[in-house]
mmCIF file of C-alpha atoms in Angstrom:
data_model
loop_
_atom_site.group_PDB
_atom_site.id
_atom_site.type_symbol
_atom_site.label_atom_id
_atom_site.label_comp_id
_atom_site.label_asym_id
_atom_site.label_seq_id
_atom_site.Cartn_x
_atom_site.Cartn_y
_atom_site.Cartn_z
ATOM 1 C CA UNK A 1 72.584 36.185 60.390
ATOM 2 C CA UNK A 2 71.369 36.780 63.879
ATOM 3 C CA UNK A 3 68.628 38.775 61.530
ATOM 4 C CA UNK A 4 67.349 41.619 65.092
ATOM 5 C CA UNK A 5 68.745 41.018 68.421
ATOM 6 C CA UNK A 6 67.230 42.514 71.827
ATOM 7 C CA UNK A 7 68.662 42.954 75.008
ATOM 8 C CA UNK A 8 68.260 41.805 77.740
ATOM 9 C CA UNK A 9 65.377 39.129 77.216
ATOM 10 C CA UNK A 10 64.168 40.265 80.570
ATOM 11 C CA UNK A 11 63.659 42.869 83.003
ATOM 12 C CA UNK A 12 62.673 43.587 86.318
ATOM 13 C CA UNK A 13 62.062 46.754 87.482
ATOM 14 C CA UNK A 14 61.007 48.995 90.584
ATOM 15 C CA UNK A 15 58.952 51.979 89.263
ATOM 16 C CA UNK A 16 60.900 54.845 88.898
ATOM 17 C CA UNK A 17 64.266 53.317 88.151
ATOM 18 C CA UNK A 18 65.537 54.093 83.807
ATOM 19 C CA UNK A 19 65.975 50.692 82.510
ATOM 20 C CA UNK A 20 67.327 51.394 78.629
ATOM 21 C CA UNK A 21 66.546 48.147 75.968
ATOM 22 C CA UNK A 22 69.032 47.735 73.591
ATOM 23 C CA UNK A 23 67.802 46.029 69.931
ATOM 24 C CA UNK A 24 70.896 45.279 66.715
ATOM 25 C CA UNK A 25 70.039 44.442 63.051
ATOM 26 C CA UNK A 26 72.548 42.911 61.033
ATOM 27 C CA UNK A 27 70.414 43.260 57.354
ATOM 28 C CA UNK A 28 71.625 46.215 56.739
ATOM 29 C CA UNK A 29 67.806 48.351 56.915
ATOM 30 C CA UNK A 30 66.908 51.265 56.646
ATOM 31 C CA UNK A 31 63.979 51.516 59.499
ATOM 32 C CA UNK A 32 63.396 50.295 62.498
ATOM 33 C CA UNK A 33 60.422 50.425 65.108
ATOM 34 C CA UNK A 34 59.745 50.153 68.646
ATOM 35 C CA UNK A 35 56.208 47.945 70.033
ATOM 36 C CA UNK A 36 54.917 46.691 72.960
ATOM 37 C CA UNK A 37 52.226 43.852 73.311
ATOM 38 C CA UNK A 38 50.014 43.674 76.391
ATOM 39 C CA UNK A 39 47.224 40.970 76.375
ATOM 40 C CA UNK A 40 44.517 41.838 74.096
ATOM 41 C CA UNK A 41 45.489 44.848 73.105
ATOM 42 C CA UNK A 42 48.057 44.091 70.027
ATOM 43 C CA UNK A 43 51.010 45.135 69.316
ATOM 44 C CA UNK A 44 51.275 49.104 69.285
ATOM 45 C CA UNK A 45 53.800 51.139 67.617
ATOM 46 C CA UNK A 46 56.405 53.230 70.852
ATOM 47 C CA UNK A 47 58.472 54.686 68.148
ATOM 48 C CA UNK A 48 60.228 54.443 64.845
ATOM 49 C CA UNK A 49 63.105 55.150 62.698
ATOM 50 C CA UNK A 50 62.663 55.369 58.922
ATOM 51 C CA UNK A 51 66.078 55.720 58.001
ATOM 52 C CA UNK A 52 69.080 57.373 59.770
ATOM 53 C CA UNK A 53 68.973 59.656 61.901
ATOM 54 C CA UNK A 54 65.754 60.463 61.898
ATOM 55 C CA UNK A 55 62.841 59.043 64.631
ATOM 56 C CA UNK A 56 58.862 59.136 65.218
ATOM 57 C CA UNK A 57 57.114 58.979 67.221
ATOM 58 C CA UNK A 58 54.301 56.262 66.889
ATOM 59 C CA UNK A 59 50.518 55.065 68.624
ATOM 60 C CA UNK A 60 51.501 54.975 72.535
ATOM 61 C CA UNK A 61 54.840 57.265 72.678
ATOM 62 C CA UNK A 62 54.929 59.177 76.584
ATOM 63 C CA UNK A 63 57.209 57.525 78.916
ATOM 64 C CA UNK A 64 59.457 56.603 75.526
ATOM 65 C CA UNK A 65 62.637 57.543 74.645
ATOM 66 C CA UNK A 66 64.851 55.780 71.823
ATOM 67 C CA UNK A 67 68.242 57.167 69.921
ATOM 68 C CA UNK A 68 69.176 55.500 67.354
ATOM 69 C CA UNK A 69 72.495 55.533 67.183
ATOM 70 C CA UNK A 70 73.491 54.675 63.772
ATOM 71 C CA UNK A 71 72.124 52.072 61.189
ATOM 72 C CA UNK A 72 72.572 48.753 62.827
ATOM 73 C CA UNK A 73 71.394 49.873 66.312
ATOM 74 C CA UNK A 74 67.962 51.512 68.017
ATOM 75 C CA UNK A 75 67.445 51.984 71.714
ATOM 76 C CA UNK A 76 64.562 52.786 73.221
ATOM 77 C CA UNK A 77 64.736 54.182 77.177
ATOM 78 C CA UNK A 78 62.110 53.885 79.997
ATOM 79 C CA UNK A 79 63.482 57.942 81.756
ATOM 80 C CA UNK A 80 60.598 56.704 85.279
ATOM 81 C CA UNK A 81 59.460 53.509 84.702
ATOM 82 C CA UNK A 82 55.892 52.719 86.080
ATOM 83 C CA UNK A 83 53.710 50.087 86.405
ATOM 84 C CA UNK A 84 51.231 51.118 83.081
ATOM 85 C CA UNK A 85 54.876 49.592 81.479
ATOM 86 C CA UNK A 86 55.276 46.515 82.681
ATOM 87 C CA UNK A 87 54.814 44.704 78.857
ATOM 88 C CA UNK A 88 56.678 42.842 76.573
ATOM 89 C CA UNK A 89 58.366 44.243 73.920
ATOM 90 C CA UNK A 90 59.584 43.995 70.660
ATOM 91 C CA UNK A 91 62.065 45.571 68.125
ATOM 92 C CA UNK A 92 61.725 45.175 64.461
ATOM 93 C CA UNK A 93 63.303 46.420 60.924
ATOM 94 C CA UNK A 94 62.750 46.780 57.262
ATOM 95 C CA UNK A 95 64.244 47.428 54.510
ATOM 96 C CA UNK A 96 62.881 51.111 54.175
ATOM 97 C CA UNK A 97 59.565 53.109 54.680
ATOM 98 C CA UNK A 98 58.130 51.762 52.461
ATOM 99 C CA UNK A 99 54.693 50.600 53.694
ATOM 100 C CA UNK A 100 54.795 47.061 51.084
ATOM 101 C CA UNK A 101 58.275 46.302 53.491
ATOM 102 C CA UNK A 102 58.286 43.357 55.583
ATOM 103 C CA UNK A 103 59.228 43.632 58.844
ATOM 104 C CA UNK A 104 61.366 41.231 60.871
ATOM 105 C CA UNK A 105 60.501 40.895 64.625
ATOM 106 C CA UNK A 106 63.445 40.180 67.418
ATOM 107 C CA UNK A 107 62.839 37.767 70.177
ATOM 108 C CA UNK A 108 61.212 40.267 72.437
ATOM 109 C CA UNK A 109 62.003 41.633 76.103
ATOM 110 C CA UNK A 110 59.392 41.062 78.876
ATOM 111 C CA UNK A 111 59.415 44.447 81.560
ATOM 112 C CA UNK A 112 57.645 44.166 84.196
ATOM 113 C CA UNK A 113 57.913 46.958 86.705
ATOM 114 C CA UNK A 114 56.696 46.730 90.355
ATOM 115 C CA UNK B 1 44.184 57.001 59.428
ATOM 116 C CA UNK B 2 43.373 53.308 59.045
ATOM 117 C CA UNK B 3 42.622 49.849 61.875
ATOM 118 C CA UNK B 4 41.478 46.377 62.199
ATOM 119 C CA UNK B 5 39.951 44.464 63.457
ATOM 120 C CA UNK B 6 40.203 40.658 64.268
ATOM 121 C CA UNK B 7 36.609 39.322 64.955
ATOM 122 C CA UNK B 8 37.778 36.776 67.317
ATOM 123 C CA UNK B 9 40.195 36.910 70.254
ATOM 124 C CA UNK B 10 40.520 33.140 70.594
ATOM 125 C CA UNK B 11 39.416 30.450 67.982
ATOM 126 C CA UNK B 12 39.986 27.019 69.057
ATOM 127 C CA UNK B 13 39.210 23.931 66.659
ATOM 128 C CA UNK B 14 40.526 20.106 66.129
ATOM 129 C CA UNK B 15 43.037 18.694 64.303
ATOM 130 C CA UNK B 16 42.161 18.584 60.260
ATOM 131 C CA UNK B 17 38.949 20.462 60.789
ATOM 132 C CA UNK B 18 39.438 23.615 58.307
ATOM 133 C CA UNK B 19 38.942 26.959 59.692
ATOM 134 C CA UNK B 20 39.011 31.317 59.160
ATOM 135 C CA UNK B 21 40.456 33.434 61.418
ATOM 136 C CA UNK B 22 38.733 37.470 60.399
ATOM 137 C CA UNK B 23 39.829 40.003 59.298
ATOM 138 C CA UNK B 24 38.951 43.608 58.246
ATOM 139 C CA UNK B 25 39.943 47.119 58.156
ATOM 140 C CA UNK B 26 39.053 50.393 57.730
ATOM 141 C CA UNK B 27 40.084 53.113 55.401
ATOM 142 C CA UNK B 28 39.653 55.934 53.203
ATOM 143 C CA UNK B 29 42.812 54.501 50.702
ATOM 144 C CA UNK B 30 44.258 51.649 48.444
ATOM 145 C CA UNK B 31 46.129 49.365 51.796
ATOM 146 C CA UNK B 32 48.678 46.791 52.026
ATOM 147 C CA UNK B 33 47.562 44.042 53.725
ATOM 148 C CA UNK B 34 49.790 41.146 56.377
ATOM 149 C CA UNK B 35 49.118 38.751 58.541
ATOM 150 C CA UNK B 36 51.634 37.897 61.186
ATOM 151 C CA UNK B 37 52.286 34.363 63.247
ATOM 152 C CA UNK B 38 54.125 35.080 66.373
ATOM 153 C CA UNK B 39 54.322 31.309 67.574
ATOM 154 C CA UNK B 40 54.746 30.980 72.359
ATOM 155 C CA UNK B 41 57.385 32.516 72.823
ATOM 156 C CA UNK B 42 58.822 34.060 69.923
ATOM 157 C CA UNK B 43 58.229 37.158 67.430
ATOM 158 C CA UNK B 44 56.576 37.800 65.055
ATOM 159 C CA UNK B 45 57.155 36.635 61.100
ATOM 160 C CA UNK B 46 55.436 37.434 58.199
ATOM 161 C CA UNK B 47 53.068 34.705 56.772
ATOM 162 C CA UNK B 48 51.383 36.958 54.368
ATOM 163 C CA UNK B 49 50.519 39.605 52.449
ATOM 164 C CA UNK B 50 48.545 41.084 49.152
ATOM 165 C CA UNK B 51 50.525 44.095 47.980
ATOM 166 C CA UNK B 52 48.041 44.526 44.931
ATOM 167 C CA UNK B 53 46.842 41.649 41.591
ATOM 168 C CA UNK B 54 45.482 38.841 42.485
ATOM 169 C CA UNK B 55 42.932 39.010 45.585
ATOM 170 C CA UNK B 56 43.939 35.030 46.610
ATOM 171 C CA UNK B 57 47.630 34.930 47.954
ATOM 172 C CA UNK B 58 49.324 32.034 49.651
ATOM 173 C CA UNK B 59 51.655 31.122 52.309
ATOM 174 C CA UNK B 60 54.405 28.556 51.690
ATOM 175 C CA UNK B 61 52.024 25.983 54.882
ATOM 176 C CA UNK B 62 49.018 26.402 53.615
ATOM 177 C CA UNK B 63 47.388 29.164 54.484
ATOM 178 C CA UNK B 64 45.754 31.367 52.428
ATOM 179 C CA UNK B 65 44.085 34.906 52.631
ATOM 180 C CA UNK B 66 41.299 36.778 50.170
ATOM 181 C CA UNK B 67 41.693 40.109 49.982
ATOM 182 C CA UNK B 68 37.497 41.200 49.004
ATOM 183 C CA UNK B 69 37.815 45.059 49.103
ATOM 184 C CA UNK B 70 33.861 45.683 48.923
ATOM 185 C CA UNK B 71 33.824 44.149 52.132
ATOM 186 C CA UNK B 72 37.124 45.275 53.287
ATOM 187 C CA UNK B 73 38.270 42.385 54.078
ATOM 188 C CA UNK B 74 41.121 39.663 54.414
ATOM 189 C CA UNK B 75 40.045 37.137 56.268
ATOM 190 C CA UNK B 76 43.175 33.804 55.938
ATOM 191 C CA UNK B 77 41.926 30.832 55.905
ATOM 192 C CA UNK B 78 43.098 27.124 55.915
ATOM 193 C CA UNK B 79 41.428 24.049 54.805
ATOM 194 C CA UNK B 80 42.880 21.522 57.057
ATOM 195 C CA UNK B 81 45.001 22.783 60.510
ATOM 196 C CA UNK B 82 48.204 21.597 62.591
ATOM 197 C CA UNK B 83 48.433 20.968 65.347
ATOM 198 C CA UNK B 84 52.040 22.915 65.011
ATOM 199 C CA UNK B 85 49.740 26.167 63.937
ATOM 200 C CA UNK B 86 48.784 26.790 67.528
ATOM 201 C CA UNK B 87 50.151 30.811 67.419
ATOM 202 C CA UNK B 88 48.697 33.826 67.583
ATOM 203 C CA UNK B 89 47.522 35.312 63.913
ATOM 204 C CA UNK B 90 47.794 39.018 63.572
ATOM 205 C CA UNK B 91 45.898 40.665 61.001
ATOM 206 C CA UNK B 92 48.017 44.209 60.155
ATOM 207 C CA UNK B 93 47.469 47.335 57.716
ATOM 208 C CA UNK B 94 49.105 49.883 55.705
ATOM 209 C CA UNK B 95 48.515 52.773 53.253
ATOM 210 C CA UNK B 96 49.783 51.880 49.983
ATOM 211 C CA UNK B 97 50.266 55.390 49.073
ATOM 212 C CA UNK B 98 52.521 56.748 51.245
ATOM 213 C CA UNK B 99 55.135 55.800 54.369
ATOM 214 C CA UNK B 100 52.879 55.619 57.031
ATOM 215 C CA UNK B 101 54.335 52.212 59.755
ATOM 216 C CA UNK B 102 51.692 48.874 59.996
ATOM 217 C CA UNK B 103 47.894 49.289 62.351
ATOM 218 C CA UNK B 104 47.909 45.814 63.720
ATOM 219 C CA UNK B 105 44.678 44.267 64.756
ATOM 220 C CA UNK B 106 44.814 42.547 68.313
ATOM 221 C CA UNK B 107 45.291 39.205 67.689
ATOM 222 C CA UNK B 108 44.161 36.063 67.048
ATOM 223 C CA UNK B 109 44.142 33.462 69.359
ATOM 224 C CA UNK B 110 44.757 29.876 66.990
ATOM 225 C CA UNK B 111 44.483 26.560 69.659
ATOM 226 C CA UNK B 112 44.425 23.601 67.514
ATOM 227 C CA UNK B 113 43.285 20.693 69.322
ATOM 228 C CA UNK B 114 44.675 16.981 68.643
#
């Protein structure tokens, strides 16, 4: 099992460009999450999908959109990138949406917006 | 809503010395508590969790944490650290009765010095 995979690993964008971060999991998990990690800020939830077909905003959703393509895949789109979106992005999944479930994390995407 | 405070952003400690990483939480309802670890250039992985029952929980690599409801704390301890424990540690909380996502603290960077 690969667990949670993310592509790309690194990306540099210019202000105003768009891109999609891809995430896939092979653990048959129902719930998936997108976080951003910034120095001294910990992890902040951008969007999550408790189950296939549903998505909800997290703490910092502005400037992002998500798509739960199927049970395996959950993508994050930046329509018009801004320097404030320079960050490391992590995707995670869990068996269910229950708050007791362990989350499994991908290796991250390091995004720089110039 | 829940919140988590990790009182130390950085903790340097000599190899084989004991360490305590502090975590306090705030919530008006019962909670589940977690510690995640992030090794350099990797995603997060679960270290241990408290859901119910015994207030002392242990990990497979010698860490332990104790849930203290009266002090709203969930401090992480290890009696003797190794170089390989160098990592960033995140405390997280979620509502026990709900379906809410995790809320993470800002992290504590543990540096073990030879």
